[in-house]
XYZ file of C-alpha atoms in Angstrom:
524
model
C -24.171 -67.411 -22.055
C -21.391 -64.925 -22.728
C -21.251 -61.814 -20.084
C -23.731 -59.161 -20.625
C -22.970 -56.020 -22.010
C -23.837 -52.843 -20.097
C -25.491 -49.903 -21.070
C -24.124 -47.072 -18.991
C -25.332 -43.535 -18.057
C -23.557 -40.973 -20.698
C -22.818 -38.898 -17.607
C -21.375 -41.197 -15.722
C -18.731 -42.548 -18.350
C -15.918 -40.536 -16.304
C -14.970 -38.054 -18.752
C -16.543 -36.584 -21.936
C -15.620 -38.422 -24.985
C -15.087 -41.418 -22.949
C -14.924 -44.891 -25.174
C -18.342 -45.814 -25.085
C -19.259 -42.256 -26.957
C -16.482 -42.066 -29.188
C -17.250 -45.493 -30.546
C -20.809 -44.531 -30.900
C -19.814 -41.547 -32.769
C -17.188 -43.359 -35.368
C -20.078 -45.937 -35.768
C -22.676 -43.288 -36.487
C -20.188 -41.629 -38.980
C -19.939 -44.785 -41.263
C -23.596 -45.326 -41.327
C -23.928 -41.644 -42.363
C -21.619 -42.424 -45.512
C -23.811 -44.498 -46.954
C -27.177 -43.856 -48.812
C -30.618 -43.741 -48.064
C -31.442 -46.594 -50.363
C -28.983 -48.706 -48.511
C -30.821 -51.110 -45.481
C -27.505 -50.266 -42.965
C -27.491 -46.511 -43.739
C -28.331 -44.046 -41.021
C -30.965 -42.409 -42.929
C -32.523 -45.780 -43.765
C -32.678 -46.336 -40.067
C -34.147 -43.221 -39.655
C -36.796 -44.042 -42.125
C -38.078 -46.863 -40.302
C -38.835 -44.752 -37.675
C -40.785 -42.403 -39.874
C -39.827 -40.426 -43.173
C -40.577 -36.929 -44.334
C -38.422 -36.371 -47.284
C -39.039 -33.012 -47.990
C -38.021 -31.880 -44.585
C -34.983 -34.593 -45.015
C -34.429 -32.536 -48.132
C -34.541 -28.830 -46.863
C -32.338 -29.503 -44.062
C -29.809 -31.013 -46.342
C -29.911 -34.669 -44.612
C -30.946 -35.993 -48.110
C -30.324 -34.617 -51.720
C -33.449 -34.327 -53.584
C -31.941 -36.323 -56.360
C -31.060 -39.225 -54.230
C -32.885 -42.217 -54.665
C -35.021 -43.728 -51.777
C -35.850 -46.998 -50.627
C -37.150 -49.417 -52.984
C -40.930 -50.071 -52.840
C -39.995 -53.352 -51.464
C -37.810 -52.032 -48.669
C -40.621 -49.237 -48.203
C -43.740 -52.019 -47.739
C -41.300 -54.179 -45.472
C -39.444 -51.631 -43.240
C -39.977 -47.977 -43.814
C -42.733 -45.875 -41.333
C -42.932 -48.747 -38.995
C -42.627 -46.981 -35.376
C -45.343 -47.580 -33.031
C -46.736 -45.096 -31.025
C -50.177 -44.417 -29.261
C -50.325 -48.109 -28.958
C -49.201 -51.182 -26.387
C -46.641 -51.965 -29.263
C -44.704 -48.917 -28.226
C -42.225 -49.910 -25.734
C -41.438 -53.609 -27.477
C -41.331 -52.420 -30.948
C -38.601 -49.417 -29.715
C -36.949 -52.161 -27.521
C -36.138 -54.227 -31.100
C -35.361 -51.091 -33.040
C -32.621 -50.020 -30.319
C -31.325 -53.615 -30.670
C -31.044 -53.304 -34.087
C -28.946 -50.005 -34.304
C -26.962 -51.211 -31.699
C -25.700 -54.395 -33.236
C -25.598 -52.689 -36.510
C -23.097 -50.017 -34.837
C -21.108 -52.715 -32.907
C -20.448 -53.947 -36.464
C -19.107 -50.899 -37.468
C -16.944 -50.873 -34.501
C -15.574 -54.251 -34.972
C -14.660 -53.411 -38.478
C -12.804 -49.987 -37.395
C -11.052 -52.472 -34.869
C -12.563 -51.171 -31.573
C -14.102 -52.932 -28.803
C -17.082 -54.875 -30.274
C -17.909 -57.421 -27.984
C -18.356 -54.714 -24.884
C -19.731 -51.886 -26.594
C -23.215 -50.779 -25.931
C -25.680 -47.707 -26.217
C -25.138 -45.149 -23.419
C -28.349 -43.574 -22.274
C -29.482 -40.293 -21.092
C -31.033 -40.216 -17.866
C -32.193 -36.491 -17.687
C -33.571 -37.135 -14.687
C -30.578 -37.520 -12.901
C -28.899 -34.933 -10.746
C -27.039 -32.641 -12.672
C -27.684 -34.354 -16.170
C -30.607 -32.081 -17.256
C -28.771 -30.697 -20.154
C -27.870 -32.001 -23.582
C -24.804 -34.403 -23.343
C -21.665 -32.298 -24.045
C -20.508 -34.623 -26.959
C -23.659 -33.629 -28.937
C -23.414 -29.970 -28.480
C -20.200 -29.159 -30.485
C -19.552 -29.732 -34.560
C -16.003 -30.582 -33.495
C -14.382 -34.103 -32.186
C -12.629 -33.979 -29.158
C -9.174 -33.132 -31.042
C -10.946 -29.727 -32.459
C -11.649 -31.087 -36.084
C -15.140 -30.637 -37.353
C -17.989 -32.895 -38.665
C -18.665 -34.467 -35.534
C -21.508 -36.783 -36.498
C -23.448 -36.684 -33.013
C -24.043 -32.673 -33.657
C -26.770 -31.554 -35.367
C -28.118 -27.803 -35.989
C -31.991 -28.819 -35.976
C -32.185 -28.650 -31.818
C -34.159 -25.614 -30.898
C -35.579 -26.793 -28.054
C -34.750 -25.724 -24.233
C -32.863 -29.117 -23.641
C -31.333 -28.876 -27.012
C -28.014 -27.341 -25.969
C -25.576 -26.630 -22.960
C -28.108 -24.600 -20.837
C -29.266 -27.018 -17.897
C -33.423 -27.127 -18.391
C -35.567 -27.762 -14.971
C -37.438 -30.377 -16.584
C -39.455 -31.265 -13.661
C -41.528 -28.103 -14.563
C -42.450 -29.644 -17.878
C -42.674 -33.546 -17.056
C -42.126 -36.272 -14.182
C -42.041 -39.836 -13.507
C -45.520 -40.409 -12.453
C -46.257 -43.221 -14.974
C -43.669 -45.232 -12.962
C -46.290 -45.667 -9.982
C -48.895 -47.255 -12.586
C -49.186 -50.741 -11.963
C -51.171 -51.726 -15.202
C -49.543 -51.936 -18.735
C -52.700 -51.565 -20.747
C -55.441 -49.340 -19.371
C -58.955 -49.570 -20.638
C -58.674 -46.828 -22.623
C -61.820 -45.015 -24.010
C -61.222 -41.678 -21.819
C -59.784 -43.142 -18.944
C -56.347 -44.611 -18.092
C -54.117 -46.021 -20.882
C -51.547 -47.504 -18.444
C -48.298 -47.475 -17.927
C -47.412 -49.096 -21.626
C -50.252 -47.821 -23.921
C -53.692 -48.936 -25.084
C -54.317 -52.194 -27.076
C -54.106 -51.531 -30.628
C -52.898 -52.979 -34.151
C -50.121 -51.867 -35.997
C -50.130 -48.240 -35.180
C -48.045 -45.742 -36.968
C -50.022 -42.362 -36.084
C -52.867 -41.428 -34.049
C -54.664 -41.961 -30.815
C -53.862 -42.045 -27.444
C -50.459 -42.730 -25.636
C -49.659 -44.530 -22.810
C -48.698 -43.257 -19.522
C -44.768 -43.572 -20.082
C -45.093 -42.388 -24.026
C -46.932 -39.254 -23.087
C -44.728 -38.344 -20.244
C -41.549 -38.244 -20.325
C -40.986 -39.537 -23.927
C -43.245 -37.327 -26.036
C -42.204 -34.126 -23.646
C -38.254 -34.713 -23.962
C -38.753 -35.071 -28.060
C -40.112 -31.646 -27.839
C -37.955 -30.150 -25.166
C -34.981 -31.153 -27.568
C -36.012 -30.714 -30.644
C -37.908 -27.459 -30.621
C -39.274 -25.605 -33.804
C -37.069 -23.448 -36.605
C -36.842 -19.895 -35.221
C -37.058 -18.521 -38.958
C -37.891 -21.218 -41.435
C -41.320 -22.525 -42.587
C -43.283 -25.025 -44.906
C -44.477 -23.528 -47.992
C -48.221 -23.477 -46.423
C -46.565 -21.069 -43.676
C -46.409 -23.707 -40.833
C -43.489 -23.752 -38.903
C -40.657 -26.562 -39.443
C -39.956 -28.835 -36.552
C -36.120 -29.764 -35.163
C -35.806 -33.394 -36.075
C -36.490 -34.357 -32.626
C -39.765 -33.100 -32.590
C -41.202 -34.956 -34.939
C -41.432 -38.777 -35.668
C -40.613 -38.508 -39.462
C -37.199 -36.833 -38.384
C -36.236 -37.919 -34.844
C -34.369 -41.214 -35.711
C -32.063 -38.753 -37.739
C -30.706 -37.050 -34.420
C -28.300 -39.340 -32.686
C -29.489 -38.423 -29.301
C -32.681 -40.413 -30.197
C -31.302 -43.478 -29.173
C -29.834 -42.259 -25.942
C -33.223 -40.731 -25.225
C -34.859 -44.043 -25.972
C -32.335 -46.138 -24.046
C -33.633 -44.296 -20.839
C -37.261 -44.954 -21.973
C -36.149 -48.666 -22.484
C -34.316 -48.710 -19.317
C -37.431 -47.172 -17.448
C -39.698 -50.311 -18.712
C -37.347 -52.349 -17.176
C -37.063 -50.297 -14.044
C -41.258 -50.583 -13.728
C -40.635 -54.192 -14.337
C -38.443 -54.857 -11.267
C -37.850 -51.741 -8.975
C -37.730 -51.913 -6.301
C -38.003 -55.405 -5.624
C -41.184 -56.949 -3.985
C -43.433 -53.856 -5.091
C -45.659 -53.274 -1.465
C -49.275 -54.224 -1.822
C -48.643 -55.399 -5.551
C -51.171 -57.876 -6.993
C -49.838 -61.011 -9.175
C -50.949 -59.108 -11.814
C -49.397 -55.861 -11.169
C -46.187 -54.194 -12.785
C -46.207 -57.127 -15.728
C -46.453 -56.779 -19.456
C -49.339 -58.025 -21.050
C -49.840 -62.200 -21.399
C -52.636 -62.218 -24.164
C -51.436 -63.040 -27.761
C -52.055 -60.197 -29.648
C -49.445 -58.366 -27.728
C -47.178 -61.251 -27.508
C -47.037 -62.212 -31.063
C -47.481 -58.506 -32.375
C -49.508 -56.940 -35.170
C -48.721 -59.726 -37.455
C -50.777 -62.107 -35.446
C -53.930 -60.216 -37.012
C -52.635 -60.246 -40.667
C -50.939 -56.418 -40.390
C -47.369 -55.521 -40.691
C -44.462 -57.560 -38.832
C -41.642 -55.598 -36.921
C -38.601 -56.262 -39.228
C -35.023 -54.685 -38.970
C -32.164 -54.857 -41.320
C -29.063 -56.923 -40.007
C -25.877 -55.668 -40.348
C -25.541 -57.752 -43.676
C -28.837 -56.447 -45.047
C -30.957 -59.301 -44.218
C -34.410 -59.380 -42.186
C -34.698 -59.652 -38.604
C -38.115 -60.226 -37.402
C -39.313 -60.047 -34.041
C -42.374 -59.893 -31.455
C -43.052 -58.272 -28.076
C -42.742 -61.851 -26.423
C -39.087 -62.172 -27.453
C -38.549 -58.116 -26.080
C -39.478 -59.087 -22.718
C -36.449 -60.192 -21.222
C -33.223 -57.710 -21.465
C -30.835 -60.434 -19.934
C -31.931 -63.017 -22.814
C -31.067 -59.873 -25.183
C -27.766 -59.756 -23.953
C -27.474 -56.604 -21.970
C -28.262 -54.675 -18.869
C -28.325 -51.461 -17.108
C -25.900 -49.870 -15.112
C -28.328 -48.461 -12.682
C -32.631 -49.103 -12.630
C -33.275 -46.121 -10.375
C -35.886 -44.044 -12.485
C -34.623 -40.883 -11.104
C -32.848 -38.826 -8.614
C -36.247 -37.917 -6.626
C -38.312 -40.741 -7.728
C -38.777 -44.064 -5.432
C -41.466 -45.719 -7.587
C -44.272 -45.832 -5.461
C -47.088 -48.084 -5.934
C -50.515 -46.926 -6.258
C -51.921 -47.282 -3.252
C -49.057 -44.887 -1.794
C -49.990 -42.371 -4.533
C -53.969 -42.519 -3.556
C -52.666 -41.687 0.166
C -50.276 -38.747 -1.503
C -53.653 -37.620 -3.217
C -55.490 -37.384 -0.189
C -58.485 -39.849 -0.995
C -59.986 -40.828 2.119
C -60.756 -44.340 0.955
C -57.709 -45.025 -0.390
C -56.424 -46.543 2.902
C -59.360 -48.909 2.674
C -58.620 -50.440 -0.584
C -55.386 -52.511 -1.648
C -53.445 -51.361 -4.798
C -55.689 -49.540 -7.415
C -55.875 -51.757 -10.611
C -57.199 -50.578 -14.152
C -61.035 -51.085 -14.106
C -62.778 -51.714 -17.236
C -65.705 -49.480 -16.156
C -65.979 -46.119 -17.338
C -68.391 -43.091 -17.528
C -68.644 -39.536 -19.122
C -68.943 -36.912 -16.699
C -69.293 -34.080 -19.105
C -67.802 -32.523 -22.379
C -67.662 -28.954 -24.245
C -69.873 -27.999 -26.417
C -67.449 -26.909 -29.273
C -63.259 -27.487 -29.973
C -61.110 -24.984 -29.278
C -58.183 -23.067 -31.146
C -54.645 -22.695 -29.785
C -52.725 -19.754 -31.528
C -50.207 -17.109 -29.612
C -48.812 -17.099 -26.358
C -51.421 -16.314 -23.624
C -53.870 -18.771 -21.954
C -56.792 -20.216 -23.565
C -59.526 -20.612 -21.018
C -62.543 -22.642 -21.468
C -65.127 -24.699 -19.643
C -66.705 -28.317 -19.366
C -70.342 -28.807 -18.185
C -70.783 -31.867 -16.382
C -73.564 -34.165 -15.626
C -74.852 -33.467 -11.818
C -75.654 -37.199 -11.403
C -72.447 -38.439 -12.608
C -70.568 -35.565 -10.720
C -72.379 -37.015 -7.692
C -71.154 -40.684 -7.651
C -67.627 -39.332 -7.950
C -68.102 -37.129 -4.925
C -69.851 -40.403 -2.950
C -66.694 -42.017 -4.369
C -63.948 -39.560 -2.964
C -65.983 -39.473 0.406
C -65.601 -42.986 0.837
C -69.365 -43.636 0.932
C -69.110 -46.180 -1.962
C -68.272 -49.730 -1.257
C -65.638 -49.652 -3.900
C -62.419 -48.195 -4.181
C -62.063 -44.616 -5.078
C -62.774 -43.375 -8.691
C -60.352 -42.008 -11.063
C -61.158 -38.949 -12.761
C -59.501 -38.384 -16.505
C -59.740 -35.198 -18.552
C -59.319 -35.748 -22.292
C -58.190 -33.241 -25.214
C -59.806 -35.283 -27.948
C -58.897 -35.460 -31.721
C -56.324 -32.643 -31.386
C -54.802 -32.026 -35.014
C -52.683 -29.259 -36.693
C -49.531 -28.845 -38.349
C -46.687 -28.533 -35.867
C -45.101 -31.310 -33.542
C -42.999 -28.843 -31.627
C -45.747 -27.875 -29.362
C -46.019 -28.213 -25.684
C -48.600 -26.624 -23.338
C -49.933 -26.900 -19.526
C -53.193 -27.964 -18.817
C -55.013 -26.797 -15.791
C -58.196 -27.234 -14.161
C -60.677 -25.919 -11.448
C -58.468 -22.644 -11.741
C -60.114 -19.221 -11.118
C -58.744 -16.784 -13.740
C -56.715 -14.710 -11.004
C -55.077 -17.531 -9.017
C -51.615 -16.963 -7.461
C -48.651 -19.191 -8.305
C -49.217 -21.562 -5.739
C -53.076 -22.189 -6.276
C -52.153 -22.496 -10.217
C -49.602 -25.288 -9.655
C -52.123 -27.156 -7.447
C -54.389 -27.172 -10.114
C -51.996 -28.451 -12.887
C -53.223 -31.341 -14.789
C -50.006 -31.949 -16.518
C -48.005 -30.862 -19.929
C -48.977 -32.085 -23.147
C -46.523 -32.668 -26.294
C -47.923 -32.474 -29.594
C -45.207 -34.905 -31.022
C -46.741 -36.454 -33.778
C -49.824 -34.226 -34.386
C -48.765 -33.560 -38.073
C -48.995 -36.783 -39.484
C -51.654 -38.039 -37.546
C -53.828 -34.788 -38.505
C -53.074 -36.135 -42.280
C -56.561 -36.629 -44.118
C -54.911 -39.602 -46.437
C -53.198 -40.991 -43.334
C -53.915 -44.353 -41.497
C -56.452 -42.449 -38.909
C -57.808 -40.258 -41.709
C -56.846 -37.005 -39.858
C -58.445 -37.907 -36.454
C -55.149 -36.568 -34.538
C -54.091 -37.461 -31.460
C -55.481 -37.561 -27.762
C -53.925 -36.662 -24.539
C -55.680 -38.195 -21.343
C -54.573 -36.576 -17.916
C -55.379 -38.275 -14.834
C -56.993 -35.441 -12.632
C -58.252 -37.701 -9.718
C -56.159 -35.538 -6.902
C -57.237 -32.303 -8.481
C -60.938 -33.110 -8.256
C -60.420 -34.529 -5.012
C -58.979 -30.834 -3.782
C -62.146 -29.222 -5.379
C -64.439 -31.879 -3.119
C -62.663 -31.279 -0.181
C -63.162 -27.619 -0.499
C -66.568 -27.680 -1.443
C -65.896 -26.570 -4.916
C -66.478 -29.654 -6.687
C -70.553 -29.408 -7.227
C -70.612 -27.027 -9.862
C -72.194 -27.020 -13.433
C -69.235 -26.222 -15.396
C -65.395 -26.951 -14.762
C -62.954 -24.681 -16.164
C -60.190 -25.618 -18.175
C -56.965 -23.323 -18.878
C -54.163 -24.245 -21.692
C -51.039 -22.448 -21.467
C -48.108 -22.750 -24.286
C -44.713 -23.130 -23.458
C -43.692 -20.705 -26.584
C -45.884 -18.776 -29.197
C -48.125 -20.808 -31.270
C -48.318 -19.549 -34.660
C -51.745 -19.285 -36.612
C -50.045 -21.244 -39.118
C -49.678 -23.998 -36.991
C -53.460 -24.660 -37.116
C -53.423 -26.449 -33.763
C -57.308 -27.636 -32.707
C -58.960 -29.676 -29.943
C -61.937 -31.213 -31.273
C -63.256 -31.725 -27.892
C -62.508 -31.641 -24.078
C -64.162 -34.526 -21.757
C -64.328 -35.765 -18.258
C -64.694 -39.572 -17.573
C -64.858 -41.323 -14.312
C -62.829 -44.757 -13.917
C -64.551 -47.241 -11.514
C -64.142 -50.604 -10.325
């Protein structure tokens, strides 16, 4: 086998505009010269992930008079990205392989080092790496001439420029501690890799890594336009903020290389994960995942080769990166993350029964503990508060579990924001649980359930879409918060408060609405 190509950290290439990123830019430039209908163009590849011509035309990325892909190519290739699905990781791995191969062919045509070239990755969790890489910030090439193909104007989020951003204030690497790839879903854990689905282009519940950090980073880079709106008054997203334009931004592929790296890290790092069962930290082994949605007669995963012919792949083929011809220079997830196993996480949460059990596993049993009486509209910049009424009997079973009075491992508790709909993908908000309105900052932090990005909400809210406008769901584990409430004697209440705080003002025209807020317990 030939030597593996190494995907390197863009911040550790030795200097700005080092060869790997310079050749990336030259390859991207060549692809951008081709028309949308060309299978090997930059815009065609962007459309494979998702296409929104009205937005593309408005931003001047495509011309309104420019023909789109043929109907046959649309049916085969376009709008293919897998989200809210256990296919999210393998589909995107193949997508990265395809664009990498295409750019490598352009590097070869330009006389560059095509045999060794590989996509770099952006590890925004690395020390001093939480700003957009410098090669993407300027409209100029390193010699000062304009038309840098890595620069796009539509990056309006706090990570879209040169200013460092405290990424830990909005996201984390907690999913790396989940030993289960596919959780049961249905109100409880979706696992590290996502819930079992068929071909799923929009709508539903994200897996742990997809929701956090994947979705969050998309919104933090793209943000939303400070001035322009759609004809309906809803704000325009930055390219990275919406699946229907994200792959037009060259930083997309460096972001997804990092997500792919984290999947590889989850599989192998650290070696010999303590207390791991044989089925922990493994990819699914059922045929529905291994053979992809084509197994049940749905769309194949297929990409154009540099010569325009089709490359069809399955998740089975995406599992071993060495067999695919590449490796990463470092599999450490982030500067301060050591990949705790689930037993260690539970010990950190202070759950008394954790020491008795082995590593937590995804249980198939779940029970609703409560739900809100009505939906919730989000707008403005201030906090929105509501309550969720809980069932006393179910609450008691959770308390018994957390107190160590049950024969099994402790329950896990999840908060669900169900059927979130709206017209603006760039929204990010914090969710707090069990918090008094006058709580101080330290108390607020202890009650933070997590951040939610609405990446993909607009297409998932389309009544004519594949999910009939059902929107997206956000599932947040709140076991630690519930345990704190239990230990403090504040859990035995009929209503649990939920507070939502947006990162930026949400315009009313965004029409963001949560259909229902629910609580579930997951137990063995």
